[in-house]
Coordinates of C-alpha atoms in Angstrom, one line a residue:
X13 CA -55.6 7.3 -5.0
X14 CA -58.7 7.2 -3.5
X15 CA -59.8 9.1 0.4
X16 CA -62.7 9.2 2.5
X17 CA -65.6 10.8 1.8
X18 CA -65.8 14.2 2.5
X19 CA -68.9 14.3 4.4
X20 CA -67.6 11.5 7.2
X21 CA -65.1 12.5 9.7
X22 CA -62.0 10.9 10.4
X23 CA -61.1 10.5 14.8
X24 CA -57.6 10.7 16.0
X25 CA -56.1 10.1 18.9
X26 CA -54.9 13.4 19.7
X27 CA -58.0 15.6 18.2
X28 CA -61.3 15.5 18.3
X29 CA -62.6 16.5 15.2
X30 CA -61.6 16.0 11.3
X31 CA -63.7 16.5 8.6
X32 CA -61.8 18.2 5.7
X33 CA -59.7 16.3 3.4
X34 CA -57.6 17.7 0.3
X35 CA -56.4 15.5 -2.1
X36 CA -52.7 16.1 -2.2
X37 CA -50.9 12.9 -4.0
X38 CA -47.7 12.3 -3.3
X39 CA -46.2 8.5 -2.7
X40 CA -49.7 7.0 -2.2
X41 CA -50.3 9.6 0.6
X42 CA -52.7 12.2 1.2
X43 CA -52.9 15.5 3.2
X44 CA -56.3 15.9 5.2
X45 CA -56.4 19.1 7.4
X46 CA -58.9 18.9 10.4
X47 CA -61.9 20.3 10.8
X48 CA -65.3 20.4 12.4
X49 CA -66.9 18.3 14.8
X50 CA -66.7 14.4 15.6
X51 CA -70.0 12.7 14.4
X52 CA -71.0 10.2 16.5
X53 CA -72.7 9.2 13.6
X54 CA -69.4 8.4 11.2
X55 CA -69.2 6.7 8.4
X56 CA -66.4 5.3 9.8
X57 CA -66.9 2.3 11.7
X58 CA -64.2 0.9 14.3
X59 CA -63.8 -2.7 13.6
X60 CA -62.0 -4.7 16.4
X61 CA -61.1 -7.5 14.0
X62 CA -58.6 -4.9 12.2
X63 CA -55.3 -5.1 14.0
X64 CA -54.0 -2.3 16.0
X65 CA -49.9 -1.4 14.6
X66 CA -48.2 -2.5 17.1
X67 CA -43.9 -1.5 18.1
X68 CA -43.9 1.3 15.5
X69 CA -40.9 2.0 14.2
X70 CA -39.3 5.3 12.5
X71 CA -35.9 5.2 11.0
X72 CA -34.5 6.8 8.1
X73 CA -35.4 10.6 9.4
X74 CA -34.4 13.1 7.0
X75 CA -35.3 17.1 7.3
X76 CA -38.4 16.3 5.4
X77 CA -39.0 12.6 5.6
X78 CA -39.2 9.5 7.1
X79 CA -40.2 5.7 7.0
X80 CA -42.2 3.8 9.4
X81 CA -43.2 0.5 10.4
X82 CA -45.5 -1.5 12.6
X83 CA -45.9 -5.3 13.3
X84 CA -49.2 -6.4 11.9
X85 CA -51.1 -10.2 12.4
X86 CA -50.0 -11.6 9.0
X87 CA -53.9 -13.0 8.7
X88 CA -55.5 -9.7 8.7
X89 CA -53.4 -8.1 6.0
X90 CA -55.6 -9.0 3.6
X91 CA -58.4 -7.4 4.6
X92 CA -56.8 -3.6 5.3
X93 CA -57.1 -1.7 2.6
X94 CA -55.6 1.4 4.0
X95 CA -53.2 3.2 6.7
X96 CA -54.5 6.5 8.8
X97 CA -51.4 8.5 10.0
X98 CA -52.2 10.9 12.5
X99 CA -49.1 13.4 12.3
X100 CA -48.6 16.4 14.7
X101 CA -46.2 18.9 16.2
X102 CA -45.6 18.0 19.7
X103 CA -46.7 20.6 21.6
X104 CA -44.2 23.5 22.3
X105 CA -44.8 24.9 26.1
X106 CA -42.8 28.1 25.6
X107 CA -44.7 28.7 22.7
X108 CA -46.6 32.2 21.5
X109 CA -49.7 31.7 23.0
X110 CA -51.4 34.3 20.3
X111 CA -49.6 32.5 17.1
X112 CA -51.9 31.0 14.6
X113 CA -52.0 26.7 16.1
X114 CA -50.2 24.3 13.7
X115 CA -52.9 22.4 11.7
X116 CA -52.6 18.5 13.2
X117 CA -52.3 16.5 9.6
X118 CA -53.9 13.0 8.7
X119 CA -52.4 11.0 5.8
X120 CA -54.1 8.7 4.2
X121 CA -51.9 5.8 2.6
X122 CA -53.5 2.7 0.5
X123 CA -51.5 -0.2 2.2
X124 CA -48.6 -1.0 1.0
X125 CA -45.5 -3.2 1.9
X126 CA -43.8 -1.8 5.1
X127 CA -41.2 -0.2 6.0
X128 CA -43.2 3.2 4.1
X129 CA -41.8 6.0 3.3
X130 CA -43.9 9.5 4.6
X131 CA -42.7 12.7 2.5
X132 CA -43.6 16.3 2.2
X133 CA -42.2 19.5 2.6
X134 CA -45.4 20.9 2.9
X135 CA -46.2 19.5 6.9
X136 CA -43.0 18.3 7.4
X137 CA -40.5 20.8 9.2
X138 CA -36.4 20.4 9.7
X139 CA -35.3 19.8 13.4
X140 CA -38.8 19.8 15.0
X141 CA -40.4 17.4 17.3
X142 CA -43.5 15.7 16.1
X143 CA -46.0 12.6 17.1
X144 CA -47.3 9.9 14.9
X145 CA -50.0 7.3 15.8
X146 CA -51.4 4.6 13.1
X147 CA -54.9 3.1 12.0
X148 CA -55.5 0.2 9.8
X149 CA -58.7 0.5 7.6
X150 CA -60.6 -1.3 5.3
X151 CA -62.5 0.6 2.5
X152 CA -66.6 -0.8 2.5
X153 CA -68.7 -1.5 -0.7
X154 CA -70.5 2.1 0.0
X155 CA -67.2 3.6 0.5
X156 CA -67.3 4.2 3.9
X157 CA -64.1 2.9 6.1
X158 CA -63.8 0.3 9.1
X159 CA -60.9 0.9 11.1
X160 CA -58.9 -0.4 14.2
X161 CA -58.0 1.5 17.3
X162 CA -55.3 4.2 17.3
X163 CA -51.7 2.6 18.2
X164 CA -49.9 4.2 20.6
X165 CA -48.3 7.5 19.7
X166 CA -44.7 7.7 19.2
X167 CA -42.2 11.2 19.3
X168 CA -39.7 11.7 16.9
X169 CA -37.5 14.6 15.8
X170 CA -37.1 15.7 11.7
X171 CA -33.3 16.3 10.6
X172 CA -31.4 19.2 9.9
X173 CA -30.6 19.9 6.0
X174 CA -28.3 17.7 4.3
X175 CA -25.4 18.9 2.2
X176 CA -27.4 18.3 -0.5
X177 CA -30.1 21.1 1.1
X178 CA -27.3 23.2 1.8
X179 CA -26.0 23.6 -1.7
X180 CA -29.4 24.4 -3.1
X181 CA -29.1 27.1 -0.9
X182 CA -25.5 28.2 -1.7
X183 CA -26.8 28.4 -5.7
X184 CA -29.5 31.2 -4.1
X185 CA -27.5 32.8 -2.7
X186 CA -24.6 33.3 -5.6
X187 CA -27.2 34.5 -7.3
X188 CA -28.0 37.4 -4.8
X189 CA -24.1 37.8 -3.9
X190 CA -23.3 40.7 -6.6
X191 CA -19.6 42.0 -7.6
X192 CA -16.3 42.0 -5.1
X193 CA -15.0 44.7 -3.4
X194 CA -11.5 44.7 -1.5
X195 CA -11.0 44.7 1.9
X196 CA -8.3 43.9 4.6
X197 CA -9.6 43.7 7.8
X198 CA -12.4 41.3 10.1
X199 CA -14.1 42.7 13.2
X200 CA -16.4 42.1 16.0
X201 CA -17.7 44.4 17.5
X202 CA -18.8 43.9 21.2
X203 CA -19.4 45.2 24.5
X204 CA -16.3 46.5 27.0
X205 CA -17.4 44.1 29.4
X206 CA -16.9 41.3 26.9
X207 CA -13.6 42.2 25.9
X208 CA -12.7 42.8 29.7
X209 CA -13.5 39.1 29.9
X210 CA -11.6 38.0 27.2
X211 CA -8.4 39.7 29.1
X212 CA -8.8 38.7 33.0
X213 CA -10.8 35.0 32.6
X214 CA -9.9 33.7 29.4
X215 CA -5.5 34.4 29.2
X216 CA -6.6 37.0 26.9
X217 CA -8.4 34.9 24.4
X218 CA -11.6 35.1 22.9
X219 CA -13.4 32.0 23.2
X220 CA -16.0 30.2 20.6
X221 CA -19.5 29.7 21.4
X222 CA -22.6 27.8 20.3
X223 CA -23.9 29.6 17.2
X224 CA -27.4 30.9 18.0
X225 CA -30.9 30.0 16.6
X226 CA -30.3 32.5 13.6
X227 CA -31.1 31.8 10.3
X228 CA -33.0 28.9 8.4
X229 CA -34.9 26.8 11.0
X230 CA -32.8 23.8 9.4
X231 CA -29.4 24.6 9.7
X232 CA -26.9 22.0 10.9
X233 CA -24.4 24.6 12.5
X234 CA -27.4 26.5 14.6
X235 CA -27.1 25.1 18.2
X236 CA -24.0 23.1 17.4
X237 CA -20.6 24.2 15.7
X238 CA -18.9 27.0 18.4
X239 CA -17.2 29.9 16.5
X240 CA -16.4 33.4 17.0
X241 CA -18.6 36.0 14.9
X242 CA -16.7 38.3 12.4
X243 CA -17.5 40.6 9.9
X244 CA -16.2 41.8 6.8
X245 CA -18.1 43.9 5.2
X246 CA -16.9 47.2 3.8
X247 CA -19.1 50.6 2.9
X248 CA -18.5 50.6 -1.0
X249 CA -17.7 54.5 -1.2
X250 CA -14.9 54.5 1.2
X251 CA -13.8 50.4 1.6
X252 CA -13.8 51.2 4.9
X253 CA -15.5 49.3 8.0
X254 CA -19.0 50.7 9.1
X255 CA -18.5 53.1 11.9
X256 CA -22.5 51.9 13.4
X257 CA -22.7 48.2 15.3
X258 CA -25.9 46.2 16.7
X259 CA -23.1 44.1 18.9
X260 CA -21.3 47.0 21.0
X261 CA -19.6 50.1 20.7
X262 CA -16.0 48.5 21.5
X263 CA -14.5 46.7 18.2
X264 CA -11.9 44.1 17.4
X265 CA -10.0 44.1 14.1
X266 CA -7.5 41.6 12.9
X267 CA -5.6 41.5 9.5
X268 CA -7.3 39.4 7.2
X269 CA -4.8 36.7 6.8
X270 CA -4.5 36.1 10.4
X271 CA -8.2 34.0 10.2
X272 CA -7.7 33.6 6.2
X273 CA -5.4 31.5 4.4
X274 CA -4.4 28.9 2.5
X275 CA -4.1 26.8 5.8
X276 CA -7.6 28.0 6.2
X277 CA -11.1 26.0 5.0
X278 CA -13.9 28.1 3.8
X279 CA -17.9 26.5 4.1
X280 CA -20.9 27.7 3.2
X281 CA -23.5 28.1 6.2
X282 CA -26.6 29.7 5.4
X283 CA -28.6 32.5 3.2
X284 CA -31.5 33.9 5.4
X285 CA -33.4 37.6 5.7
X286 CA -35.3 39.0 8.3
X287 CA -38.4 40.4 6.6
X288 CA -35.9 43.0 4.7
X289 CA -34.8 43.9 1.0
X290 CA -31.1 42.4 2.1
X291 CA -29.9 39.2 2.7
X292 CA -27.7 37.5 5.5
X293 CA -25.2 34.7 4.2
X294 CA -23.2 32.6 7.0
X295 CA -19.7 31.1 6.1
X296 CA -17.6 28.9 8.4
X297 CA -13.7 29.8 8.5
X298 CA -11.8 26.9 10.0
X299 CA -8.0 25.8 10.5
X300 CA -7.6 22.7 8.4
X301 CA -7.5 19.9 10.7
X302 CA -9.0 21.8 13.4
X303 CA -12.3 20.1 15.6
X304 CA -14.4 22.8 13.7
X305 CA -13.2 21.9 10.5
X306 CA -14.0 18.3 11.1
X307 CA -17.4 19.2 11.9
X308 CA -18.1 21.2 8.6
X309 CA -16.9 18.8 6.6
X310 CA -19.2 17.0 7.4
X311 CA -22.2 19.0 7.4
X312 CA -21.4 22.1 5.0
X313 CA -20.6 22.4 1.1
X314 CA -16.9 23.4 0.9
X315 CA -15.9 26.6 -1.1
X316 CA -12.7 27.1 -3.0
X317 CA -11.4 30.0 -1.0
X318 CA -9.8 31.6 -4.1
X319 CA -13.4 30.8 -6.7
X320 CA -16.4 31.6 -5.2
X321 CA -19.0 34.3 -4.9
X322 CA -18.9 35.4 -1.5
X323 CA -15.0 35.6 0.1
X324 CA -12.0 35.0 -1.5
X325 CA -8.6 35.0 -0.5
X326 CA -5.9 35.3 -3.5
X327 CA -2.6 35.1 -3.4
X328 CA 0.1 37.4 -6.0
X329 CA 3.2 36.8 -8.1
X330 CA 5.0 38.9 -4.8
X331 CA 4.1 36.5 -2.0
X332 CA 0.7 38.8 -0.9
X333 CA -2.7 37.7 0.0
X334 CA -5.2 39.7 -1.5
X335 CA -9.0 39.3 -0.1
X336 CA -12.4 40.0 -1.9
X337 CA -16.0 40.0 -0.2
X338 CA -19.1 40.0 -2.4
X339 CA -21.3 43.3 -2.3
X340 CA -25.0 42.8 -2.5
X341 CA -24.9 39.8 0.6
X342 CA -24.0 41.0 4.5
X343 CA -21.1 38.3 5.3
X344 CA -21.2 36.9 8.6
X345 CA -18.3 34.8 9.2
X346 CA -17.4 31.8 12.0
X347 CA -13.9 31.4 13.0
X348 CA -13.9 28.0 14.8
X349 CA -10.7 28.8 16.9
X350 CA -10.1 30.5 19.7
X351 CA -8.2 34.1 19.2
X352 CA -5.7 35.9 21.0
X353 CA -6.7 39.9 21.8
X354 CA -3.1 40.4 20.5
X355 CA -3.2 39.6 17.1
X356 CA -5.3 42.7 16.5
X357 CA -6.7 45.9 18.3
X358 CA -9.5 46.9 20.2
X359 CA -10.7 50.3 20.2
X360 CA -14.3 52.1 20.3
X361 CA -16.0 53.3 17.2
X362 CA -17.3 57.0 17.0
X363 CA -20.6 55.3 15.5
X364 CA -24.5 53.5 17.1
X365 CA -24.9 50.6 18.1
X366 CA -27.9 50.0 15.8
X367 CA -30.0 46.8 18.4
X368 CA -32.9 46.7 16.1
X369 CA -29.7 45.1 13.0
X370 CA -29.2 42.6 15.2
X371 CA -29.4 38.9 13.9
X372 CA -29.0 37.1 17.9
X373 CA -31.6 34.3 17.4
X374 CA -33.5 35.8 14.5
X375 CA -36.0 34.1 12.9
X376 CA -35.5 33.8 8.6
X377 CA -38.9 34.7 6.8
X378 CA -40.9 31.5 5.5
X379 CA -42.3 33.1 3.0
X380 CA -39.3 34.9 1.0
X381 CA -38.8 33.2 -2.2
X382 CA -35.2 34.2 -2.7
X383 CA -33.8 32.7 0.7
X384 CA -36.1 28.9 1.0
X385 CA -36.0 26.0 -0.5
X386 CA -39.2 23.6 -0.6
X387 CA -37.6 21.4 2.3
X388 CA -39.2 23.5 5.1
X389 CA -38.1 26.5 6.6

């Protein structure tokens, strides 16, 4: 694997300046971070006899991956040596104007039949938006590179995480999930207005909604499936509901078996944490058959709702349903149908409303080694 020297400088279309390049290996590609000032002096020469790539092409875009191609003059393919890629997150206009800038990345490829795949985990983030403009070069006798013009730059968008993603996540998070404890009841707590809603404009119905941005950056339900938010959790001393809420002080329960049973699919959504000691797990309740349920099957690993580590719904020799929520994880749970005010109760808890628990659009913590998975955040 060889890269440019180290005192040279690379140009890129989009940046001025790169000087600094680490030798990262992995499928014939490099990581060089930018750096410094352009030299007008570079020991890289342009060469207008190397072809500029021409109708890039990406395909194949995974959450961390993806494969490109150019059309090339068949004539000068001898003569190119290598591929620059100059990779960078398109620039976000509502973004924090203090936050540390996202270090543009140049790969470095020896050339090698096209289409070729570009993978790392490392500069490569699920569900963002990033450009990509190509170089041909040709390594010198002293070393030094000739290279065509940029091509023109192209936008595409990374994936979300594939099932395969997903699980790794789910194994985390049994891990984490700790020992059952009973319970018989979901709520969700809200505000009056939101309930009054519910009554007058919806035929007394609450409706499902776009899941937020909450969670792992990559998560195929975040911005997509519409659910209701429920949870389950009980205090372990007295099985009973929390009496504080982030959501509202007005709360919503409904018999377990009403949103889960055996006519009912269970998924696994996410395992996140906000910079705390305890972690968030998302699960997916959905009426077999139902557009929800299509969705997750789709996009989420399916959970035995009587075997798993997280909620379980068993049923006895008399007929009952029993149901079990794990301890050590706060359970928040999607119901993918709409729900009918009276199939449960609605009353106000004597309890906070706790804002600063709340989990609307927050952001998971890259750097927590329990939660992530080396696919991006």
């Amino acid at each position: 694997m060889e890269v440019p020297r180290l005192g040279h400088s690379i140009s890129s279309p989009t940046s001025p300046c790169e000087t600094m390049v680490k030798n990262l290996s992995l499928e014939a590609i490099q990581l060089c971070e930018r750096e410094g000032n352009k030299s007008q002096d570079s020991g890289i020469a342009e060469m207008e006899e190397l072809p500029v790539p021409q109708n890039i092409k990406i395909n194949n875009i995974t959450c961390d991956s993806f494969k490109i191609s150019w059309d090339m003059d068949p004539k000068s393919k001898e003569r190119i040596t290598h591929y620059f890629i100059d990779l960078n997150k398109k620039e976000n206009k509502n973004s924090n104007k203090f936050k540390h800038k996202d270090v543009p990345t140049k790969l470095v490829a020896k050339a090698v039949p096209l289409p070729m795949t570009v993978r790392g985990h490392w500069f490569l983030s699920p569900r963002t938006e990033y450009t990509v403009a190509v170089q041909t070069a040709s390594k010198q006798s002293d070393g030094d590179y000739a290279v065509s013009e940029w091509s023109e730059i192209i936008e595409f968008c990374t994936a979300d995480y594939s099932p395969v993603h997903l699980t790794q996540l789910l194994e985390k998070a049994e891990v984490i999930a700790g020992r059952m404890l009973k319970f018989s009841l979901f709520y969700r707590n809200q505000h009056k207005e939101y309930f009054d809603k519910a009554r007058v404009q919806q035929g007394n119905k609450m409706m499902p909604s776009v899941k937020d941005n909450s969670g792992s950056h990559g998560s195929p339900i975040s911005g997509k499936l519409e659910g209701i938010f429920f949870s389950c959790n009980t205090e372990f001393n007295t099985g009973k509901a929390p009496q504080d809420s982030p959501y509202g002080r007005y709360r919503f329960e409904v018999q377990a078996e009403v949103l889960f049973n055996q006519k009912t699919n269970l998924y696994f959504g996410d395992l996140y944490c906000m910079y705390t000691a305890y972690h968030y797990v998302i699960l997916v309740l959905a009426p077999s058959g139902s557009p929800g349920d299509e969705f997750c099957k789709q996009r989420l690993p399916q959970l035995n709702i009587a075997d798993n580590k997280f909620l379980t719904c068993t049923e006895e020799k008399d007929g009952r349903l029993v149901f079990h929520h794990a301890q050590d994880v706060i359970l928040e749970v999607i119901y993918t149908d709409p729900l009918d005010l009276s199939l449960g109760t609605v009353a106000e808890i004597s309890g906070h409303q706790l804002r600063s628990l709340s989990t609307v659009n927050a952001k998971k913590d890259p750097s927590c080694k329990i939660c992530n998975i080396s696919v991006g955040r």
